[in-house]
Short mmCIF file of C-alpha atoms and ligand atoms in Angstrom, two decimals:
data_model
loop_
_atom_site.label_atom_id
_atom_site.label_comp_id
_atom_site.label_asym_id
_atom_site.label_seq_id
_atom_site.Cartn_x
_atom_site.Cartn_y
_atom_site.Cartn_z
CA UNK A 112 29.18 -26.78 -70.87
CA UNK A 113 30.91 -26.05 -67.59
CA UNK A 114 30.11 -28.74 -65.06
CA UNK A 115 32.35 -27.40 -62.28
CA UNK A 116 29.27 -26.28 -60.31
CA UNK A 117 27.74 -29.73 -60.49
CA UNK A 118 30.67 -32.10 -59.88
CA UNK A 119 33.58 -32.25 -57.50
CA UNK A 120 36.85 -33.92 -58.47
CA UNK A 121 38.76 -36.03 -55.93
CA UNK A 122 42.34 -37.14 -56.52
CA UNK A 123 44.80 -39.26 -54.59
CA UNK A 124 48.40 -39.56 -55.81
CA UNK A 125 50.95 -42.32 -55.37
CA UNK A 126 54.46 -41.05 -56.09
CA UNK A 127 57.35 -43.49 -56.41
CA UNK A 128 60.72 -41.90 -55.75
CA UNK A 129 63.94 -43.76 -56.42
CA UNK A 130 66.26 -43.24 -53.48
CA UNK A 131 69.66 -41.79 -54.36
CA UNK A 132 71.71 -44.62 -52.88
CA UNK A 133 74.62 -46.12 -54.76
CA UNK A 134 73.52 -49.69 -54.18
CA UNK A 135 70.23 -51.55 -54.20
CA UNK A 136 67.86 -52.02 -51.29
CA UNK A 137 68.99 -55.53 -50.38
CA UNK A 138 72.36 -56.07 -52.07
CA UNK A 139 75.43 -54.27 -53.39
CA UNK A 140 74.40 -54.07 -57.06
CA UNK A 141 74.75 -50.57 -58.49
CA UNK A 142 71.67 -48.40 -59.01
CA UNK A 143 73.09 -46.04 -61.65
CA UNK A 144 70.89 -45.27 -64.62
CA UNK A 145 71.74 -46.09 -68.24
CA UNK A 146 74.09 -49.09 -67.87
CA UNK A 147 74.04 -51.89 -70.46
CA UNK A 148 71.04 -54.17 -69.78
CA UNK A 149 71.45 -56.85 -67.12
CA UNK A 150 74.89 -55.74 -65.95
CA UNK A 151 73.75 -54.61 -62.49
CA UNK A 152 72.37 -57.95 -61.42
CA UNK A 153 73.56 -60.54 -58.96
CA UNK A 154 72.05 -63.77 -57.65
CA UNK A 155 70.40 -61.71 -54.89
CA UNK A 156 68.72 -59.35 -57.37
CA UNK A 157 67.60 -62.40 -59.34
CA UNK A 158 66.34 -64.15 -56.20
CA UNK A 159 68.33 -67.35 -56.64
CA UNK A 160 67.55 -69.91 -53.95
CA UNK A 161 69.81 -69.69 -50.93
CA UNK A 162 70.84 -66.08 -51.44
CA UNK A 163 70.53 -63.79 -48.44
CA UNK A 164 69.47 -60.16 -48.79
CA UNK A 165 70.65 -57.46 -46.38
CA UNK A 166 68.92 -54.12 -45.82
CA UNK A 167 70.61 -50.97 -47.09
CA UNK A 168 70.73 -48.67 -44.04
CA UNK A 169 71.11 -45.55 -46.12
CA UNK A 170 67.84 -46.29 -47.92
CA UNK A 171 66.08 -46.64 -44.57
CA UNK A 172 67.57 -43.32 -43.41
CA UNK A 173 66.46 -41.61 -46.62
CA UNK A 174 62.89 -42.83 -46.19
CA UNK A 175 62.90 -41.48 -42.64
CA UNK A 176 64.26 -38.14 -43.88
CA UNK A 177 61.40 -37.79 -46.31
CA UNK A 178 58.97 -38.71 -43.54
CA UNK A 179 60.43 -35.98 -41.35
CA UNK A 180 60.27 -33.46 -44.20
CA UNK A 181 56.56 -34.34 -44.58
CA UNK A 182 55.70 -34.17 -40.87
CA UNK A 183 54.97 -37.90 -40.68
CA UNK A 184 54.99 -40.10 -37.63
CA UNK A 185 57.96 -42.49 -37.93
CA UNK A 186 57.24 -46.17 -37.27
CA UNK A 187 59.88 -47.57 -34.95
CA UNK A 188 59.07 -51.28 -35.34
CA UNK A 189 59.36 -52.28 -38.96
CA UNK A 190 59.40 -55.40 -41.05
CA UNK A 191 59.46 -56.09 -44.76
CA UNK A 192 56.72 -58.12 -46.42
CA UNK A 193 56.60 -60.17 -49.59
CA UNK A 194 53.98 -59.09 -52.06
CA UNK A 195 53.56 -62.15 -54.25
CA UNK A 196 52.56 -61.93 -57.87
CA UNK A 197 53.82 -63.16 -61.19
CA UNK A 198 55.07 -60.78 -63.81
CA UNK A 199 58.04 -61.15 -66.16
CA UNK A 200 59.77 -58.03 -64.86
CA UNK A 201 59.72 -59.40 -61.31
CA UNK A 202 62.57 -61.92 -61.20
CA UNK A 203 61.81 -63.30 -57.73
CA UNK A 204 58.08 -63.72 -58.20
CA UNK A 205 57.48 -61.34 -55.31
CA UNK A 206 58.27 -57.76 -54.47
CA UNK A 207 59.73 -56.92 -51.08
CA UNK A 208 57.67 -54.07 -49.72
CA UNK A 209 56.10 -52.95 -46.47
CA UNK A 210 52.59 -54.00 -45.64
CA UNK A 211 51.05 -53.27 -42.25
CA UNK A 212 53.84 -51.04 -40.94
CA UNK A 213 54.81 -48.35 -43.43
CA UNK A 214 57.93 -46.60 -42.12
CA UNK A 215 56.17 -43.19 -42.18
CA UNK A 216 52.52 -42.61 -41.30
CA UNK A 217 50.26 -39.62 -41.85
CA UNK A 218 51.89 -36.26 -42.38
CA UNK A 219 51.27 -33.65 -45.03
CA UNK A 220 52.80 -31.62 -47.84
CA UNK A 221 52.00 -27.92 -48.08
CA UNK A 222 51.02 -26.67 -51.53
CA UNK A 223 50.23 -23.23 -52.87
CA UNK A 224 46.78 -22.85 -54.37
CA UNK A 225 44.89 -19.88 -55.75
CA UNK A 226 43.15 -19.66 -52.37
CA UNK A 227 46.43 -19.72 -50.39
CA UNK A 228 48.58 -22.43 -48.84
CA UNK A 229 46.97 -25.76 -47.96
CA UNK A 230 48.22 -29.00 -46.37
CA UNK A 231 47.63 -32.09 -48.48
CA UNK A 232 47.25 -35.04 -46.12
CA UNK A 233 49.43 -38.08 -46.63
CA UNK A 234 48.37 -41.60 -45.86
CA UNK A 235 51.87 -43.08 -45.65
CA UNK A 236 55.35 -43.37 -47.07
CA UNK A 237 56.69 -46.88 -47.36
CA UNK A 238 59.89 -48.52 -48.57
CA UNK A 239 59.92 -51.08 -51.36
CA UNK A 240 62.09 -52.43 -54.15
CA UNK A 241 61.57 -51.58 -57.79
CA UNK A 242 60.85 -54.18 -60.48
CA UNK A 243 62.84 -54.64 -63.69
CA UNK A 244 61.89 -53.15 -67.01
CA UNK A 245 60.04 -54.75 -69.93
CA UNK A 246 61.14 -53.40 -73.29
CA UNK A 247 58.67 -53.98 -76.11
CA UNK A 248 60.15 -51.98 -78.95
CA UNK A 249 63.47 -53.72 -79.65
CA UNK A 250 62.19 -56.94 -81.17
CA UNK A 251 58.81 -57.33 -82.91
CA UNK A 252 58.36 -60.90 -81.69
CA UNK A 253 59.69 -60.73 -78.14
CA UNK A 254 59.61 -58.62 -75.03
CA UNK A 255 63.10 -57.93 -73.73
CA UNK A 256 63.79 -57.72 -70.01
CA UNK A 257 66.34 -55.58 -68.23
CA UNK A 258 66.69 -56.42 -64.54
CA UNK A 259 69.14 -53.61 -63.69
CA UNK A 260 66.32 -51.73 -62.00
CA UNK A 261 65.06 -54.73 -60.04
CA UNK A 262 65.79 -54.21 -56.37
CA UNK A 263 66.50 -50.50 -56.60
CA UNK A 264 65.16 -48.76 -53.46
CA UNK A 265 61.98 -46.75 -53.76
CA UNK A 266 59.76 -44.87 -51.41
CA UNK A 267 56.10 -44.71 -52.28
CA UNK A 268 54.47 -41.52 -51.04
CA UNK A 269 50.70 -42.00 -50.87
CA UNK A 270 48.25 -39.16 -50.30
CA UNK A 271 44.77 -39.37 -48.88
CA UNK A 272 42.08 -38.55 -51.46
CA UNK A 273 42.79 -34.93 -50.66
CA UNK A 274 43.50 -33.16 -53.94
CA UNK A 275 40.65 -31.49 -55.75
CA UNK A 276 41.86 -30.34 -59.16
CA UNK A 277 44.47 -31.07 -61.82
CA UNK A 278 46.23 -27.88 -60.79
CA UNK A 279 46.47 -28.97 -57.18
CA UNK A 280 47.94 -32.29 -58.32
CA UNK A 281 50.47 -30.37 -60.42
CA UNK A 282 51.43 -28.23 -57.42
CA UNK A 283 51.69 -31.27 -55.19
CA UNK A 284 54.09 -33.19 -57.44
CA UNK A 285 56.12 -30.02 -57.97
CA UNK A 286 56.43 -29.66 -54.20
CA UNK A 287 57.30 -33.32 -53.64
CA UNK A 288 60.00 -33.15 -56.31
CA UNK A 289 61.42 -30.01 -54.71
CA UNK A 290 61.44 -31.66 -51.28
CA UNK A 291 63.16 -34.91 -52.31
CA UNK A 292 65.82 -32.89 -54.11
CA UNK A 293 66.19 -30.44 -51.26
CA UNK A 294 66.90 -33.13 -48.70
CA UNK A 295 68.96 -35.12 -51.21
CA UNK A 296 67.09 -38.43 -51.10
CA UNK A 297 66.17 -38.60 -54.81
CA UNK A 298 67.36 -36.73 -57.90
CA UNK A 299 63.74 -36.07 -58.89
CA UNK A 300 64.54 -36.80 -62.52
CA UNK A 301 61.20 -37.76 -64.04
CA UNK A 302 62.53 -38.43 -67.57
CA UNK A 303 64.80 -41.14 -66.21
CA UNK A 304 61.99 -42.52 -64.08
CA UNK A 305 63.47 -41.55 -60.70
CA UNK A 306 60.11 -40.03 -59.87
CA UNK A 307 56.88 -41.52 -61.20
CA UNK A 308 53.31 -40.85 -60.36
CA UNK A 309 50.06 -42.84 -60.41
CA UNK A 310 46.97 -40.66 -60.30
CA UNK A 311 43.72 -41.94 -58.78
CA UNK A 312 40.81 -39.86 -59.97
CA UNK A 313 37.09 -39.86 -59.21
CA UNK A 314 34.20 -37.46 -59.49
CA UNK A 315 31.09 -37.04 -57.35
CA UNK A 316 28.15 -34.67 -57.21
CA UNK A 317 28.86 -31.55 -55.17
CA UNK A 318 27.70 -32.07 -51.60
CA UNK A 319 28.05 -35.86 -51.80
CA UNK A 320 30.30 -37.20 -49.03
CA UNK A 321 30.90 -40.72 -50.34
CA UNK A 322 33.80 -41.10 -52.75
CA UNK A 323 33.02 -41.93 -56.36
CA UNK A 324 34.47 -44.90 -58.23
CA UNK A 325 38.10 -44.18 -59.08
CA UNK A 326 40.29 -44.92 -62.03
CA UNK A 327 44.03 -45.14 -61.64
CA UNK A 328 46.25 -43.67 -64.36
CA UNK A 329 49.62 -45.40 -64.10
CA UNK A 330 53.21 -44.30 -64.56
CA UNK A 331 52.98 -40.62 -65.37
CA UNK A 332 56.52 -39.51 -66.12
CA UNK A 333 56.30 -35.75 -66.06
CA UNK A 334 54.46 -33.19 -63.97
CA UNK A 335 52.79 -31.87 -67.09
CA UNK A 336 51.50 -35.36 -67.89
CA UNK A 337 50.05 -35.70 -64.38
CA UNK A 338 48.01 -32.59 -65.03
CA UNK A 339 47.04 -33.52 -68.59
CA UNK A 340 46.00 -37.05 -67.64
CA UNK A 341 43.80 -35.79 -64.80
CA UNK A 342 42.24 -33.10 -66.98
CA UNK A 343 41.39 -35.70 -69.58
CA UNK A 344 39.96 -38.10 -67.00
CA UNK A 345 37.74 -35.41 -65.49
CA UNK A 346 36.26 -34.56 -68.89
CA UNK A 347 35.86 -38.22 -69.83
CA UNK A 348 34.12 -39.15 -66.57
CA UNK A 349 31.78 -36.19 -66.60
CA UNK A 350 30.78 -36.85 -70.21
CA UNK A 351 30.22 -40.49 -69.34
CA UNK A 352 28.02 -39.75 -66.33
CA UNK A 353 26.15 -36.96 -68.12
CA UNK A 354 25.24 -39.36 -70.93
CA UNK A 355 23.79 -41.81 -68.41
CA UNK A 356 26.83 -44.08 -68.05
CA UNK A 357 28.71 -45.20 -64.96
CA UNK A 358 32.41 -44.88 -64.21
CA UNK A 359 34.05 -48.30 -64.16
CA UNK A 360 36.92 -49.01 -61.82
CA UNK A 361 39.86 -49.25 -64.17
CA UNK A 362 43.57 -49.01 -64.50
CA UNK A 363 44.45 -46.68 -67.35
CA UNK A 364 47.54 -45.46 -69.15
CA UNK A 365 48.36 -42.01 -70.55
CA UNK A 366 49.10 -41.44 -74.22
CA UNK A 367 51.39 -38.42 -74.38
CA UNK A 368 51.00 -38.11 -78.16
CA UNK A 369 47.45 -36.77 -77.82
CA UNK A 370 47.01 -36.20 -74.06
CA UNK A 371 44.39 -38.93 -73.68
CA UNK A 372 44.16 -42.01 -71.48
CA UNK A 373 43.11 -45.54 -72.36
CA UNK A 374 42.05 -48.55 -70.30
CA UNK A 375 44.65 -51.24 -69.71
CA UNK A 376 42.80 -53.30 -67.10
CA UNK A 377 39.06 -53.39 -66.59
CA UNK A 378 37.91 -53.51 -63.01
CA UNK A 379 40.79 -54.16 -60.68
CA UNK A 380 40.72 -57.91 -60.18
CA UNK A 381 40.52 -58.74 -56.49
CA UNK A 382 44.27 -59.22 -56.15
CA UNK A 383 45.48 -61.71 -53.65
CA UNK A 384 49.10 -60.86 -52.98
CA UNK A 385 49.41 -63.30 -50.09
CA UNK A 386 51.48 -60.87 -48.11
CA UNK A 387 53.67 -62.38 -45.44
CA UNK A 388 56.69 -61.18 -43.50
CA UNK A 389 59.86 -61.58 -45.57
CA UNK A 390 61.57 -64.53 -43.86
CA UNK A 391 65.10 -63.70 -45.08
CA UNK A 392 65.17 -60.27 -43.44
CA UNK A 393 64.76 -59.74 -39.74
CA UNK A 394 62.37 -57.07 -38.48
CA UNK A 395 64.18 -53.86 -37.64
CA UNK A 396 63.72 -51.33 -34.86
CA UNK A 397 64.68 -47.69 -35.10
CA UNK A 398 66.33 -46.27 -32.00
CA UNK A 399 65.65 -42.79 -30.68
CA UNK A 400 69.31 -42.10 -31.11
CA UNK A 401 69.18 -42.93 -34.83
CA UNK A 402 66.06 -40.83 -35.32
CA UNK A 403 67.70 -37.92 -33.52
CA UNK A 404 70.83 -38.17 -35.63
CA UNK A 405 68.76 -38.12 -38.79
CA UNK A 406 66.72 -35.20 -37.53
CA UNK A 407 69.88 -33.25 -36.76
CA UNK A 408 71.23 -33.94 -40.24
CA UNK A 409 68.18 -32.38 -41.91
CA UNK A 410 68.75 -29.09 -43.73
CA UNK A 411 66.39 -26.17 -43.08
CA UNK A 412 63.40 -26.94 -45.28
CA UNK A 413 62.45 -24.52 -48.06
CA UNK A 414 59.31 -23.16 -46.38
CA UNK A 415 61.19 -22.31 -43.19
CA UNK A 416 64.14 -20.87 -45.10
CA UNK A 417 61.83 -18.64 -47.11
CA UNK A 418 60.40 -17.16 -43.92
CA UNK A 419 63.92 -16.73 -42.59
CA UNK A 420 64.99 -14.81 -45.70
CA UNK A 421 61.99 -12.53 -45.38
CA UNK A 422 62.47 -11.93 -41.66
CA UNK A 423 66.26 -11.74 -41.46
CA UNK A 424 67.16 -10.12 -44.75
CA UNK A 425 64.05 -8.07 -45.43
CA UNK A 426 63.46 -9.71 -48.82
CA UNK A 427 60.03 -9.63 -50.39
CA UNK A 428 58.12 -12.88 -50.86
CA UNK A 429 58.81 -13.09 -54.59
CA UNK A 430 62.59 -12.72 -54.26
CA UNK A 431 62.71 -15.15 -51.35
CA UNK A 432 60.62 -17.70 -53.27
CA UNK A 433 62.94 -17.52 -56.27
CA UNK A 434 65.96 -18.12 -54.04
CA UNK A 435 64.32 -21.12 -52.38
CA UNK A 436 63.39 -22.98 -55.57
CA UNK A 437 66.44 -25.23 -55.23
CA UNK A 438 68.73 -25.91 -52.33
CA UNK A 439 71.86 -25.10 -54.36
CA UNK A 440 70.52 -21.63 -55.10
CA UNK A 441 69.63 -21.03 -51.46
CA UNK A 442 73.04 -22.30 -50.34
CA UNK A 443 74.73 -19.88 -52.72
CA UNK A 444 72.64 -16.99 -51.45
CA UNK A 445 73.31 -17.89 -47.82
CA UNK A 446 77.00 -17.87 -48.56
CA UNK A 447 76.79 -14.61 -50.55
CA UNK A 448 75.10 -12.73 -47.70
CA UNK A 449 77.89 -13.75 -45.36
CA UNK A 450 80.13 -11.54 -47.53
CA UNK A 451 77.86 -8.53 -47.99
CA UNK A 452 75.24 -6.79 -45.92
CA UNK A 453 73.45 -5.43 -48.96
CA UNK A 454 70.89 -8.29 -48.92
CA UNK A 455 68.48 -6.74 -51.36
CA UNK A 456 71.26 -6.23 -53.93
CA UNK A 457 72.47 -9.78 -53.35
CA UNK A 458 68.98 -11.13 -54.08
CA UNK A 459 68.59 -8.90 -57.12
CA UNK A 460 71.92 -10.01 -58.54
CA UNK A 461 71.07 -13.67 -58.06
CA UNK A 462 67.55 -13.46 -59.44
CA UNK A 463 68.61 -11.09 -62.23
CA UNK A 464 71.99 -11.16 -63.99
CA UNK A 465 73.19 -14.44 -62.48
CA UNK A 466 70.05 -16.40 -63.29
CA UNK A 467 70.03 -14.95 -66.78
CA UNK A 468 73.67 -15.90 -67.37
CA UNK A 469 73.02 -19.41 -66.09
CA UNK A 470 69.95 -19.90 -68.23
CA UNK A 471 71.82 -18.73 -71.31
CA UNK A 472 74.75 -21.02 -70.59
CA UNK A 473 72.69 -23.90 -69.20
CA UNK A 474 74.48 -23.80 -65.86
CA UNK A 475 73.16 -24.45 -62.40
CA UNK A 476 74.29 -23.41 -58.95
CA UNK A 477 75.44 -26.88 -57.94
CA UNK A 478 78.25 -26.70 -60.49
CA UNK A 479 78.79 -22.95 -60.47
CA UNK A 480 82.43 -21.96 -60.29
CA UNK A 481 82.19 -18.30 -59.28
CA UNK A 482 82.88 -18.09 -55.54
CA UNK A 483 80.25 -16.09 -53.62
CA UNK A 484 82.94 -13.86 -52.09
CA UNK A 485 84.08 -12.86 -55.59
CA UNK A 486 80.54 -11.91 -56.51
CA UNK A 487 80.31 -9.94 -53.27
CA UNK A 488 83.39 -8.00 -54.44
CA UNK A 489 81.55 -7.00 -57.59
CA UNK A 490 78.50 -5.89 -55.61
CA UNK A 491 80.74 -3.76 -53.45
CA UNK A 492 82.24 -1.89 -56.42
CA UNK A 493 78.72 -1.11 -57.65
CA UNK A 494 77.58 -0.04 -54.21
CA UNK A 495 80.57 2.30 -53.87
CA UNK A 496 79.81 3.86 -57.23
CA UNK A 497 83.03 2.62 -58.81
CA UNK A 498 81.14 0.62 -61.41
CA UNK A 499 77.75 1.20 -62.88
CA UNK A 500 75.32 -1.69 -62.67
CA UNK A 501 74.88 -2.30 -66.35
CA UNK A 502 78.63 -2.45 -67.01
CA UNK A 503 79.08 -4.65 -63.96
CA UNK A 504 76.42 -7.13 -65.04
CA UNK A 505 76.98 -7.17 -68.78
CA UNK A 506 80.77 -6.81 -69.06
CA UNK A 507 82.41 -7.75 -65.79
CA UNK A 508 80.26 -10.62 -64.51
CA UNK A 509 80.74 -12.85 -67.61
CA UNK A 510 84.52 -12.35 -67.51
CA UNK A 511 84.56 -13.13 -63.78
CA UNK A 512 82.68 -16.36 -64.36
CA UNK A 513 84.89 -17.35 -67.26
CA UNK A 514 88.28 -16.42 -65.81
CA UNK A 515 87.74 -16.51 -62.03
CA UNK A 516 89.54 -13.16 -61.70
CA UNK A 517 88.19 -10.69 -59.20
CA UNK A 518 86.01 -7.76 -60.17
CA UNK A 519 88.48 -4.96 -59.44
CA UNK A 520 91.21 -6.61 -61.54
CA UNK A 521 88.90 -7.04 -64.51
CA UNK A 522 87.50 -3.53 -64.21
CA UNK A 523 91.01 -2.09 -64.18
CA UNK A 524 92.25 -4.28 -67.03
CA UNK A 525 89.28 -3.40 -69.22
CA UNK A 526 89.38 0.24 -68.14
CA UNK A 527 85.78 0.17 -66.96
CA UNK A 528 85.99 1.80 -63.56
CA UNK A 529 83.88 4.92 -63.30
CA UNK A 530 85.86 8.05 -63.84
CA UNK A 531 85.74 10.58 -61.05
CA UNK A 532 88.80 12.42 -62.32
CA UNK A 533 87.58 16.01 -62.68
CA UNK A 534 89.61 16.89 -65.80
CA UNK A 535 88.22 14.03 -67.77
CA UNK A 536 84.67 14.65 -66.52
CA UNK A 537 84.94 18.30 -67.42
CA UNK A 538 85.99 17.52 -70.97
CA UNK A 539 82.93 15.30 -71.45
CA UNK A 540 80.58 17.79 -69.82
CA UNK A 541 81.89 20.72 -71.88
CA UNK A 542 81.58 18.68 -75.04
CA UNK A 543 77.92 17.96 -74.35
CA UNK A 544 77.12 21.58 -73.48
CA UNK A 545 78.70 22.77 -76.74
CA UNK A 546 76.84 20.16 -78.74
CA UNK A 547 73.37 21.17 -77.49
CA UNK A 548 73.09 24.98 -77.43
CA UNK A 549 69.28 24.99 -77.95
CA UNK A 550 68.65 22.64 -75.03
CA UNK A 551 71.06 24.58 -72.88
CA UNK A 552 69.10 27.78 -73.58
CA UNK A 553 65.82 26.06 -72.69
CA UNK A 554 67.36 24.76 -69.49
CA UNK A 555 68.51 28.22 -68.55
CA UNK A 556 64.99 29.54 -69.14
CA UNK A 557 63.78 27.14 -66.46
CA UNK A 558 63.26 23.73 -68.06
CA UNK A 559 65.28 22.04 -65.31
CA UNK A 560 64.09 18.58 -66.28
CA UNK A 561 66.57 18.65 -69.16
CA UNK A 562 69.37 17.83 -66.73
CA UNK A 563 68.58 14.15 -67.22
CA UNK A 564 69.15 14.51 -70.95
CA UNK A 565 72.58 16.08 -70.43
CA UNK A 566 73.60 13.43 -67.90
CA UNK A 567 72.45 10.72 -70.31
CA UNK A 568 74.48 12.30 -73.09
CA UNK A 569 77.63 12.38 -70.92
CA UNK A 570 76.97 8.76 -70.01
CA UNK A 571 76.88 7.94 -73.70
CA UNK A 572 80.08 9.72 -74.71
CA UNK A 573 81.89 8.32 -71.67
CA UNK A 574 80.59 4.84 -72.48
CA UNK A 575 79.05 4.57 -69.03
CA UNK A 576 82.22 5.37 -67.19
CA UNK A 577 81.39 8.87 -65.94
CA UNK A 578 80.19 8.86 -62.35
CA UNK A 579 76.61 10.14 -62.76
CA UNK A 580 76.50 11.90 -59.37
CA UNK A 581 79.62 13.94 -60.10
CA UNK A 582 78.44 14.65 -63.63
CA UNK A 583 75.11 15.96 -62.36
CA UNK A 584 76.67 18.39 -59.92
CA UNK A 585 79.25 19.51 -62.48
CA UNK A 586 76.51 20.20 -65.02
CA UNK A 587 74.38 22.08 -62.51
CA UNK A 588 77.35 24.19 -61.63
CA UNK A 589 78.23 25.05 -65.23
CA UNK A 590 74.65 25.81 -66.30
CA UNK A 591 73.87 28.11 -63.39
P1 ADP B 207 44.33 -49.34 -54.01
O1 ADP B 207 44.07 -50.42 -53.05
O2 ADP B 207 43.51 -49.38 -55.25
O3 ADP B 207 45.78 -49.09 -54.28
P2 ADP B 207 44.24 -47.34 -51.97
O4 ADP B 207 43.11 -47.24 -51.02
O5 ADP B 207 45.53 -47.90 -51.50
O6 ADP B 207 43.75 -48.04 -53.28
O7 ADP B 207 44.52 -45.88 -52.51
C1 ADP B 207 45.45 -45.61 -53.48
C2 ADP B 207 45.39 -44.12 -53.77
O8 ADP B 207 44.10 -43.78 -54.32
C3 ADP B 207 45.53 -43.24 -52.55
O9 ADP B 207 46.31 -42.13 -52.89
C4 ADP B 207 44.10 -42.83 -52.23
O10 ADP B 207 44.07 -41.57 -51.62
C5 ADP B 207 43.48 -42.75 -53.60
N1 ADP B 207 42.04 -42.99 -53.63
C6 ADP B 207 41.37 -43.99 -53.04
N2 ADP B 207 40.05 -43.93 -53.32
C7 ADP B 207 39.89 -42.86 -54.14
C8 ADP B 207 38.77 -42.26 -54.81
N3 ADP B 207 37.56 -42.76 -54.71
N4 ADP B 207 39.01 -41.16 -55.55
C9 ADP B 207 40.24 -40.66 -55.69
N5 ADP B 207 41.32 -41.18 -55.10
C10 ADP B 207 41.15 -42.26 -54.34
MG1 MG B 208 47.63 -48.47 -55.80
#
């Protein structure tokens, strides 16, 4: 049965994003992924007595950048707090986080929904350090611990309970990942854990204003899993309530092998983290000057750039959206249109042949060797009628990418320039007329539509090199 008329779903997401700094939040240990276990650790990471942490300024700047990208209010008076708890992956016995003064407050992220664009309200974005990693599948008798990740800088982006379907949650995480990548504060790589999501889900009867009891599904490591976990939870909760049960406050985990969730902690124990201001780090104030510098360093955000492409270059929404999926793509386009004024063709080439070539060869624009001005040269030859589009995209473009030579050189070397030499054109045209006497007779009786057939035939015998405009007028002339 469909219960969507009876129940409303409410979701709040907590996204942890690993900041793309080279060193950790409070010391110089490297943050790079995949190193041998426990090689990126120092006495500071391990919290040895007497060690003194220092705040990584770049991490603070990155958190502020994300706050600006999400329209947050930036907190100017900050301090770090200790969140005390015991867990084997937490070498110090406490996590340094922010408590009463998250660095970014409020704000929103705009998502696309079936009903149009909507702002999802944020509660806060705060800075904190990551914990280490427990590894359970190396030794059957022991849990192994890798502290390389301990102390790596994270931001936690927390929404209000302001998402109302699994699809909206999917859109939201997609948008957050795009934003962190766009402004360069996180690589957004969910498989490596640079971006992780906890989903808080509850249901309530339609019309009810009080929130229902929530469950929290921890550590979702792909956008698909965020959606699947929420879909499963919605079904589970509705079935539970419909059969007379009550949702219990729980922490749950997602099982990707069958898209289900299972309880890992019943009823959140009333945690007492004994927060207090971290005594080894002084509170820090953010000056207007610093905030201005950061603001000025922000790239144009994707939503604004999309509007700019539509307004300035006359692109349609679809083309502009495709170009604004990643910053590298947009940067390439921006550079391309500084070398051509045929904006529509530039967009078509990027969203068509270029994207196709890149997909086939698993390339991306951030490591793409073909200079935009070279591509503009190819567009120009097509625009001037010296090359036909299909030859340009299928035969010249790949060679340009592979050799770096310019379009005109390749076209000449491979003898692919369109022929406008009248002798050669005439030979092809005469050949076609001789080959198709019946069609020629029909044409002469008035079936003028056959001209397309003759032009196509000339195109074939010339292997695409005959200039179709010249061929058409030559044919018309000869068949008069
Ligand atoms: P906790 O103390 O359990 O971490 P918070 O109040 O900090 O809870 O909220 C954590 C996340 O859960 C936030 O994103 C918030 O919007 C969301 N949330 C809180 N209550 C609910 C609820 N009843 N249903 C869905 N999401 C909720
Ligand atoms: Mg929480």
